C-alpha cells in the first residue's frame, strides 16, 4: 500500500452505548474529529451464532459467555472506517481493553470515557489488516475490499470529495460532475 493510502478497519459500538444517544453522539464526534472517514455504517442486532463466530478466537476463555451474551443484548453499530494507519489509530482512540486501568491512565479515550467494565468496554476495533478484512467480510459480505482500494480509496483521502450523512453516519463520494 502507498504510504499515503488509507487503511480500513472494522469498528463496533457495543450495545450499552448504542442505547445511549448522547454517548453515541459523543463517540461519533470523536471519530470525525480524529479524521476517520465512514465508508459503511449499519445498525444490527447480532444473533448468538453471529457473536460466537465473531469472537471465536476467545472461545473457552472465562469471559466468552458473558461477552457473546452481552453483544447480543441490544443493537450494535458497525462502521467500516478509513484513515491513514486506520487500524492503529482507531485502537489508539479507543484506548486499551481493560477499562479500569484505562479510566485511570487514558481517561480521554473512548473506553476511558464510556467503558463500564472489561466486557462492556464500549467499542471494538480490528487488530490487524488480516482481521479487518475478515471482520468486514463477516458483517458486510457484499463489500468489495479490493475494489474499494482500487476505485474509491483515493476519493476518501480528501474531505472535499465527500458528503457526510449525519443521520446515517456515513460518508459518500460527491458527484462533482453534476455540481
Ligand atoms: N476469573 C476471572 C474473573 C474476573 N476477572 C477480571 O475481573 C473483572 C471484573 O470481573 P466481574 O466483576 O465479574 O465483571 P463485571 O463487573 O461483572 O463486568 P463484566 O462482566 O461486564 O466484565 C473481569 O472483567 C476480568 O477482567 C479475571 O481476570 N478472572
Ligand atoms: N479480562 C476480560 N474480562 C472481560 N472481558 C474481556 C476480557 N478481555 C477481553 N474481554 C472482552 O473481549 C473483547 C475482545 O478481547 P480482545 O480482542 O483481547 O480485546 P480488544 O477488544 O481490545 O481487541 C474485549 O473487547 C472485551 O469486551
Ligand atoms: Mg481484539
PDB file of C-alpha atoms and ligand atoms in Angstrom:
ATOM      1  CA  UNK A   1       0.000   0.000   0.000  1.00  0.00           C
ATOM      2  CA  UNK A   2       1.180   3.564  -0.720  1.00  0.00           C
ATOM      3  CA  UNK A   3       2.478   5.482   2.270  1.00  0.00           C
ATOM      4  CA  UNK A   4      -0.332   7.988   1.815  1.00  0.00           C
ATOM      5  CA  UNK A   5      -3.018   5.362   1.378  1.00  0.00           C
ATOM      6  CA  UNK A   6      -5.966   4.846   3.685  1.00  0.00           C
ATOM      7  CA  UNK A   7      -6.361   1.678   5.700  1.00  0.00           C
ATOM      8  CA  UNK A   8      -9.757   0.165   6.524  1.00  0.00           C
ATOM      9  CA  UNK A   9     -10.778  -1.135   9.922  1.00  0.00           C
ATOM     10  CA  UNK A  10     -13.973  -2.520  11.418  1.00  0.00           C
ATOM     11  CA  UNK A  11     -15.317  -0.554  14.369  1.00  0.00           C
ATOM     12  CA  UNK A  12     -18.176  -1.785  16.530  1.00  0.00           C
ATOM     13  CA  UNK A  13     -20.077   0.338  19.004  1.00  0.00           C
ATOM     14  CA  UNK A  14     -21.250  -2.040  21.720  1.00  0.00           C
ATOM     15  CA  UNK A  15     -24.897  -2.265  22.935  1.00  0.00           C
ATOM     16  CA  UNK A  16     -24.662  -0.184  26.136  1.00  0.00           C
ATOM     17  CA  UNK A  17     -23.507   2.808  24.039  1.00  0.00           C
ATOM     18  CA  UNK A  18     -25.924   2.416  21.135  1.00  0.00           C
ATOM     19  CA  UNK A  19     -28.842   2.637  23.582  1.00  0.00           C
ATOM     20  CA  UNK A  20     -27.441   5.931  24.989  1.00  0.00           C
ATOM     21  CA  UNK A  21     -27.924   8.570  22.256  1.00  0.00           C
ATOM     22  CA  UNK A  22     -25.774  11.230  23.924  1.00  0.00           C
ATOM     23  CA  UNK A  23     -22.848   8.864  24.404  1.00  0.00           C
ATOM     24  CA  UNK A  24     -23.205   7.567  20.839  1.00  0.00           C
ATOM     25  CA  UNK A  25     -23.187  11.128  19.507  1.00  0.00           C
ATOM     26  CA  UNK A  26     -20.031  11.928  21.517  1.00  0.00           C
ATOM     27  CA  UNK A  27     -18.259   8.891  20.091  1.00  0.00           C
ATOM     28  CA  UNK A  28     -19.324   9.767  16.543  1.00  0.00           C
ATOM     29  CA  UNK A  29     -17.905  13.258  17.087  1.00  0.00           C
ATOM     30  CA  UNK A  30     -14.629  11.763  18.344  1.00  0.00           C
ATOM     31  CA  UNK A  31     -14.445   9.558  15.235  1.00  0.00           C
ATOM     32  CA  UNK A  32     -14.880  12.532  12.880  1.00  0.00           C
ATOM     33  CA  UNK A  33     -12.556  14.788  14.876  1.00  0.00           C
ATOM     34  CA  UNK A  34      -9.837  12.131  14.573  1.00  0.00           C
ATOM     35  CA  UNK A  35     -10.213  12.345  10.798  1.00  0.00           C
ATOM     36  CA  UNK A  36     -11.761   8.951  10.156  1.00  0.00           C
ATOM     37  CA  UNK A  37     -13.974   8.614   7.096  1.00  0.00           C
ATOM     38  CA  UNK A  38     -17.024   6.392   7.491  1.00  0.00           C
ATOM     39  CA  UNK A  39     -17.195   4.116   4.456  1.00  0.00           C
ATOM     40  CA  UNK A  40     -20.138   1.957   5.561  1.00  0.00           C
ATOM     41  CA  UNK A  41     -22.455   2.168   8.548  1.00  0.00           C
ATOM     42  CA  UNK A  42     -25.047  -0.263   9.753  1.00  0.00           C
ATOM     43  CA  UNK A  43     -27.058  -0.912  12.905  1.00  0.00           C
ATOM     44  CA  UNK A  44     -27.675  -4.550  13.633  1.00  0.00           C
ATOM     45  CA  UNK A  45     -28.869  -6.894  16.330  1.00  0.00           C
ATOM     46  CA  UNK A  46     -26.494  -9.860  16.408  1.00  0.00           C
ATOM     47  CA  UNK A  47     -27.746 -13.397  16.804  1.00  0.00           C
ATOM     48  CA  UNK A  48     -25.829 -15.602  19.250  1.00  0.00           C
ATOM     49  CA  UNK A  49     -24.231 -17.594  16.377  1.00  0.00           C
ATOM     50  CA  UNK A  50     -23.097 -14.248  14.820  1.00  0.00           C
ATOM     51  CA  UNK A  51     -21.457 -13.198  18.098  1.00  0.00           C
ATOM     52  CA  UNK A  52     -19.883 -16.627  18.642  1.00  0.00           C
ATOM     53  CA  UNK A  53     -18.423 -16.613  15.135  1.00  0.00           C
ATOM     54  CA  UNK A  54     -17.091 -13.087  15.550  1.00  0.00           C
ATOM     55  CA  UNK A  55     -15.420 -13.854  18.910  1.00  0.00           C
ATOM     56  CA  UNK A  56     -14.439 -17.466  18.105  1.00  0.00           C
ATOM     57  CA  UNK A  57     -10.771 -16.775  18.966  1.00  0.00           C
ATOM     58  CA  UNK A  58     -11.898 -16.265  22.591  1.00  0.00           C
ATOM     59  CA  UNK A  59     -13.898 -19.495  22.863  1.00  0.00           C
ATOM     60  CA  UNK A  60     -13.075 -21.226  26.142  1.00  0.00           C
ATOM     61  CA  UNK A  61     -11.978 -18.058  27.966  1.00  0.00           C
ATOM     62  CA  UNK A  62     -13.811 -17.202  31.177  1.00  0.00           C
ATOM     63  CA  UNK A  63     -15.427 -14.120  29.649  1.00  0.00           C
ATOM     64  CA  UNK A  64     -16.580 -15.745  26.377  1.00  0.00           C
ATOM     65  CA  UNK A  65     -20.137 -16.463  27.525  1.00  0.00           C
ATOM     66  CA  UNK A  66     -20.733 -13.069  29.083  1.00  0.00           C
ATOM     67  CA  UNK A  67     -19.168 -11.369  26.078  1.00  0.00           C
ATOM     68  CA  UNK A  68     -21.308 -13.137  23.467  1.00  0.00           C
ATOM     69  CA  UNK A  69     -24.440 -12.716  25.604  1.00  0.00           C
ATOM     70  CA  UNK A  70     -23.717  -9.024  26.097  1.00  0.00           C
ATOM     71  CA  UNK A  71     -23.053  -8.463  22.387  1.00  0.00           C
ATOM     72  CA  UNK A  72     -26.497  -9.880  21.551  1.00  0.00           C
ATOM     73  CA  UNK A  73     -28.293  -7.900  24.288  1.00  0.00           C
ATOM     74  CA  UNK A  74     -29.218  -4.988  22.003  1.00  0.00           C
ATOM     75  CA  UNK A  75     -28.379  -3.342  18.677  1.00  0.00           C
ATOM     76  CA  UNK A  76     -24.752  -2.583  17.837  1.00  0.00           C
ATOM     77  CA  UNK A  77     -23.369  -0.094  15.317  1.00  0.00           C
ATOM     78  CA  UNK A  78     -20.945  -1.432  12.708  1.00  0.00           C
ATOM     79  CA  UNK A  79     -18.685   1.021  10.887  1.00  0.00           C
ATOM     80  CA  UNK A  80     -16.085   0.478   8.213  1.00  0.00           C
ATOM     81  CA  UNK A  81     -13.644   3.305   8.986  1.00  0.00           C
ATOM     82  CA  UNK A  82     -10.893   4.604   6.706  1.00  0.00           C
ATOM     83  CA  UNK A  83      -7.826   6.577   7.745  1.00  0.00           C
ATOM     84  CA  UNK A  84      -4.109   6.653   7.240  1.00  0.00           C
ATOM     85  CA  UNK A  85      -2.867   3.999   9.649  1.00  0.00           C
ATOM     86  CA  UNK A  86      -6.550   3.347  10.414  1.00  0.00           C
ATOM     87  CA  UNK A  87      -6.156   0.149  12.440  1.00  0.00           C
ATOM     88  CA  UNK A  88      -3.564   1.555  14.828  1.00  0.00           C
ATOM     89  CA  UNK A  89      -5.204   4.982  15.063  1.00  0.00           C
ATOM     90  CA  UNK A  90      -8.661   3.550  15.852  1.00  0.00           C
ATOM     91  CA  UNK A  91      -7.215   1.339  18.590  1.00  0.00           C
ATOM     92  CA  UNK A  92      -5.378   4.388  19.933  1.00  0.00           C
ATOM     93  CA  UNK A  93      -8.603   6.415  20.014  1.00  0.00           C
ATOM     94  CA  UNK A  94     -10.437   3.511  21.726  1.00  0.00           C
ATOM     95  CA  UNK A  95      -7.778   3.005  24.399  1.00  0.00           C
ATOM     96  CA  UNK A  96      -6.742  -0.311  25.974  1.00  0.00           C
ATOM     97  CA  UNK A  97      -9.112  -3.256  26.526  1.00  0.00           C
ATOM     98  CA  UNK A  98      -9.053  -3.201  30.342  1.00  0.00           C
ATOM     99  CA  UNK A  99     -11.346  -0.369  31.307  1.00  0.00           C
ATOM    100  CA  UNK A 100     -10.424   0.272  34.918  1.00  0.00           C
ATOM    101  CA  UNK A 101      -6.762   0.867  34.080  1.00  0.00           C
ATOM    102  CA  UNK A 102      -7.803   2.880  31.050  1.00  0.00           C
ATOM    103  CA  UNK A 103     -10.108   5.135  33.081  1.00  0.00           C
ATOM    104  CA  UNK A 104      -7.092   5.962  35.219  1.00  0.00           C
ATOM    105  CA  UNK A 105      -4.280   6.174  32.674  1.00  0.00           C
ATOM    106  CA  UNK A 106      -6.095   7.207  29.463  1.00  0.00           C
ATOM    107  CA  UNK A 107      -9.310   8.928  30.583  1.00  0.00           C
ATOM    108  CA  UNK A 108      -9.719  10.843  27.297  1.00  0.00           C
ATOM    109  CA  UNK A 109     -10.020   7.701  25.152  1.00  0.00           C
ATOM    110  CA  UNK A 110     -13.400   6.225  24.155  1.00  0.00           C
ATOM    111  CA  UNK A 111     -13.037   3.278  26.521  1.00  0.00           C
ATOM    112  CA  UNK A 112     -11.774   5.607  29.246  1.00  0.00           C
ATOM    113  CA  UNK A 113     -14.904   7.729  28.908  1.00  0.00           C
ATOM    114  CA  UNK A 114     -17.610   5.207  28.026  1.00  0.00           C
ATOM    115  CA  UNK A 115     -16.388   1.797  29.204  1.00  0.00           C
ATOM    116  CA  UNK A 116     -18.308   0.249  32.102  1.00  0.00           C
ATOM    117  CA  UNK A 117     -16.261  -2.921  32.565  1.00  0.00           C
ATOM    118  CA  UNK A 118     -13.769  -5.103  30.699  1.00  0.00           C
ATOM    119  CA  UNK A 119     -16.648  -6.759  28.845  1.00  0.00           C
ATOM    120  CA  UNK A 120     -18.703  -3.597  28.358  1.00  0.00           C
ATOM    121  CA  UNK A 121     -15.741  -1.605  27.088  1.00  0.00           C
ATOM    122  CA  UNK A 122     -17.738   0.449  24.567  1.00  0.00           C
ATOM    123  CA  UNK A 123     -16.056  -0.378  21.250  1.00  0.00           C
ATOM    124  CA  UNK A 124     -14.300  -2.950  19.139  1.00  0.00           C
ATOM    125  CA  UNK A 125     -11.509  -2.410  16.620  1.00  0.00           C
ATOM    126  CA  UNK A 126      -9.758  -4.847  14.296  1.00  0.00           C
ATOM    127  CA  UNK A 127      -6.208  -5.657  15.406  1.00  0.00           C
ATOM    128  CA  UNK A 128      -4.535  -6.281  12.008  1.00  0.00           C
ATOM    129  CA  UNK A 129      -5.083  -5.964   8.256  1.00  0.00           C
ATOM    130  CA  UNK A 130      -5.940  -9.625   8.133  1.00  0.00           C
ATOM    131  CA  UNK A 131      -8.589  -9.411  10.859  1.00  0.00           C
ATOM    132  CA  UNK A 132     -10.008  -6.173   9.408  1.00  0.00           C
ATOM    133  CA  UNK A 133     -10.559  -7.918   6.090  1.00  0.00           C
ATOM    134  CA  UNK A 134     -12.076 -10.958   7.762  1.00  0.00           C
ATOM    135  CA  UNK A 135     -14.328  -8.954  10.111  1.00  0.00           C
ATOM    136  CA  UNK A 136     -15.528  -6.634   7.339  1.00  0.00           C
ATOM    137  CA  UNK A 137     -16.344  -9.721   5.247  1.00  0.00           C
ATOM    138  CA  UNK A 138     -18.343 -11.180   8.124  1.00  0.00           C
ATOM    139  CA  UNK A 139     -20.604  -8.149   8.591  1.00  0.00           C
ATOM    140  CA  UNK A 140     -20.522  -6.581   5.104  1.00  0.00           C
ATOM    141  CA  UNK A 141     -20.471  -9.623   2.808  1.00  0.00           C
ATOM    142  CA  UNK A 142     -21.225  -7.534  -0.292  1.00  0.00           C
ATOM    143  CA  UNK A 143     -18.404  -5.033   0.400  1.00  0.00           C
ATOM    144  CA  UNK A 144     -15.645  -5.383  -2.195  1.00  0.00           C
ATOM    145  CA  UNK A 145     -12.441  -4.835  -0.174  1.00  0.00           C
ATOM    146  CA  UNK A 146     -10.025  -4.895  -3.145  1.00  0.00           C
ATOM    147  CA  UNK A 147     -12.436  -2.944  -5.363  1.00  0.00           C
ATOM    148  CA  UNK A 148     -12.726  -0.209  -2.740  1.00  0.00           C
ATOM    149  CA  UNK A 149      -8.944   0.168  -2.567  1.00  0.00           C
ATOM    150  CA  UNK A 150      -8.705   0.211  -6.349  1.00  0.00           C
ATOM    151  CA  UNK A 151     -11.564   2.586  -7.206  1.00  0.00           C
ATOM    152  CA  UNK A 152     -12.683   4.544  -4.147  1.00  0.00           C
ATOM    153  CA  UNK A 153      -9.807   4.872  -1.700  1.00  0.00           C
ATOM    154  CA  UNK A 154      -8.344   7.899  -3.475  1.00  0.00           C
ATOM    155  CA  UNK A 155     -11.625   9.843  -3.158  1.00  0.00           C
ATOM    156  CA  UNK A 156     -11.788   9.202   0.584  1.00  0.00           C
ATOM    157  CA  UNK A 157      -8.383  10.856   1.095  1.00  0.00           C
ATOM    158  CA  UNK A 158      -9.805  14.335   0.694  1.00  0.00           C
ATOM    159  CA  UNK A 159     -12.712  15.642   2.775  1.00  0.00           C
ATOM    160  CA  UNK A 160     -13.666  17.950  -0.137  1.00  0.00           C
ATOM    161  CA  UNK A 161     -14.733  14.927  -2.227  1.00  0.00           C
ATOM    162  CA  UNK A 162     -17.085  13.631   0.435  1.00  0.00           C
ATOM    163  CA  UNK A 163     -20.560  14.221   1.769  1.00  0.00           C
ATOM    164  CA  UNK A 164     -21.371  13.254   5.357  1.00  0.00           C
ATOM    165  CA  UNK A 165     -24.876  11.965   6.030  1.00  0.00           C
ATOM    166  CA  UNK A 166     -25.070  12.755   9.754  1.00  0.00           C
ATOM    167  CA  UNK A 167     -28.243  10.744  10.320  1.00  0.00           C
ATOM    168  CA  UNK A 168     -26.911   7.547   8.719  1.00  0.00           C
ATOM    169  CA  UNK A 169     -23.363   8.392   9.876  1.00  0.00           C
ATOM    170  CA  UNK A 170     -21.720   7.599   6.568  1.00  0.00           C
ATOM    171  CA  UNK A 171     -19.522   9.469   4.063  1.00  0.00           C
ATOM    172  CA  UNK A 172     -20.323   9.124   0.388  1.00  0.00           C
ATOM    173  CA  UNK A 173     -18.372  10.373  -2.613  1.00  0.00           C
ATOM    174  CA  UNK A 174     -19.775  13.629  -4.025  1.00  0.00           C
ATOM    175  CA  UNK A 175     -20.763  13.513  -7.691  1.00  0.00           C
ATOM    176  CA  UNK A 176     -18.747  16.544  -8.831  1.00  0.00           C
ATOM    177  CA  UNK A 177     -19.837  16.150 -12.467  1.00  0.00           C
ATOM    178  CA  UNK A 178     -23.292  17.370 -11.546  1.00  0.00           C
ATOM    179  CA  UNK A 179     -22.068  20.239  -9.368  1.00  0.00           C
TER     180      UNK A 179
HETATM  181  N1  LIG B   1     -11.802 -15.417  36.551  1.00  0.00           N
HETATM  182  C1  LIG B   1     -11.723 -14.084  36.411  1.00  0.00           C
HETATM  183  C2  LIG B   1     -12.814 -13.263  36.681  1.00  0.00           C
HETATM  184  C3  LIG B   1     -12.689 -11.900  36.514  1.00  0.00           C
HETATM  185  N2  LIG B   1     -11.531 -11.366  36.104  1.00  0.00           N
HETATM  186  C4  LIG B   1     -11.402  -9.923  35.861  1.00  0.00           C
HETATM  187  O1  LIG B   1     -12.170  -9.162  36.769  1.00  0.00           O
HETATM  188  C5  LIG B   1     -13.043  -8.285  36.037  1.00  0.00           C
HETATM  189  C6  LIG B   1     -14.266  -7.977  36.844  1.00  0.00           C
HETATM  190  O2  LIG B   1     -14.995  -9.142  36.977  1.00  0.00           O
HETATM  191  P1  LIG B   1     -16.550  -9.108  37.210  1.00  0.00           P
HETATM  192  O3  LIG B   1     -16.852  -8.355  38.454  1.00  0.00           O
HETATM  193  O4  LIG B   1     -17.113 -10.475  37.035  1.00  0.00           O
HETATM  194  O5  LIG B   1     -17.003  -8.229  35.953  1.00  0.00           O
HETATM  195  P2  LIG B   1     -18.261  -7.272  35.918  1.00  0.00           P
HETATM  196  O6  LIG B   1     -18.008  -6.059  36.759  1.00  0.00           O
HETATM  197  O7  LIG B   1     -19.460  -8.111  36.201  1.00  0.00           O
HETATM  198  O8  LIG B   1     -18.307  -6.750  34.437  1.00  0.00           O
HETATM  199  P3  LIG B   1     -18.272  -7.519  33.079  1.00  0.00           P
HETATM  200  O9  LIG B   1     -18.920  -8.860  33.217  1.00  0.00           O
HETATM  201  O10 LIG B   1     -19.062  -6.613  32.173  1.00  0.00           O
HETATM  202  O11 LIG B   1     -16.814  -7.581  32.711  1.00  0.00           O
HETATM  203  C7  LIG B   1     -13.317  -9.044  34.760  1.00  0.00           C
HETATM  204  O12 LIG B   1     -13.876  -8.292  33.705  1.00  0.00           O
HETATM  205  C8  LIG B   1     -11.916  -9.580  34.468  1.00  0.00           C
HETATM  206  O13 LIG B   1     -11.127  -8.595  33.849  1.00  0.00           O
HETATM  207  C9  LIG B   1     -10.447 -12.195  35.826  1.00  0.00           C
HETATM  208  O14 LIG B   1      -9.393 -11.727  35.407  1.00  0.00           O
HETATM  209  N3  LIG B   1     -10.562 -13.558  36.006  1.00  0.00           N
HETATM  210  N1  LIG B   2     -10.351  -9.980  31.012  1.00  0.00           N
HETATM  211  C1  LIG B   2     -11.506  -9.725  30.380  1.00  0.00           C
HETATM  212  N2  LIG B   2     -12.657  -9.663  31.076  1.00  0.00           N
HETATM  213  C2  LIG B   2     -13.826  -9.429  30.463  1.00  0.00           C
HETATM  214  N3  LIG B   2     -13.963  -9.226  29.133  1.00  0.00           N
HETATM  215  C3  LIG B   2     -12.836  -9.262  28.386  1.00  0.00           C
HETATM  216  C4  LIG B   2     -11.552  -9.512  28.961  1.00  0.00           C
HETATM  217  N4  LIG B   2     -10.620  -9.494  27.966  1.00  0.00           N
HETATM  218  C5  LIG B   2     -11.299  -9.230  26.835  1.00  0.00           C
HETATM  219  N5  LIG B   2     -12.613  -9.088  27.076  1.00  0.00           N
HETATM  220  C6  LIG B   2     -13.661  -8.774  26.093  1.00  0.00           C
HETATM  221  O1  LIG B   2     -13.363  -9.439  24.878  1.00  0.00           O
HETATM  222  C7  LIG B   2     -13.168  -8.477  23.841  1.00  0.00           C
HETATM  223  C8  LIG B   2     -12.122  -8.978  22.886  1.00  0.00           C
HETATM  224  O2  LIG B   2     -10.907  -9.111  23.576  1.00  0.00           O
HETATM  225  P1  LIG B   2      -9.525  -8.667  22.923  1.00  0.00           P
HETATM  226  O3  LIG B   2      -9.540  -8.995  21.461  1.00  0.00           O
HETATM  227  O4  LIG B   2      -8.452  -9.254  23.775  1.00  0.00           O
HETATM  228  O5  LIG B   2      -9.509  -7.071  23.140  1.00  0.00           O
HETATM  229  P2  LIG B   2      -9.777  -5.849  22.128  1.00  0.00           P
HETATM  230  O6  LIG B   2     -11.280  -5.668  22.033  1.00  0.00           O
HETATM  231  O7  LIG B   2      -9.117  -4.674  22.793  1.00  0.00           O
HETATM  232  O8  LIG B   2      -9.145  -6.242  20.815  1.00  0.00           O
HETATM  233  C9  LIG B   2     -12.815  -7.182  24.588  1.00  0.00           C
HETATM  234  O9  LIG B   2     -13.117  -6.010  23.850  1.00  0.00           O
HETATM  235  C10 LIG B   2     -13.666  -7.298  25.816  1.00  0.00           C
HETATM  236  O10 LIG B   2     -15.001  -6.885  25.546  1.00  0.00           O
HETATM  237 MG1  LIG B   3      -9.462  -7.930  19.701  1.00  0.00          MG
END
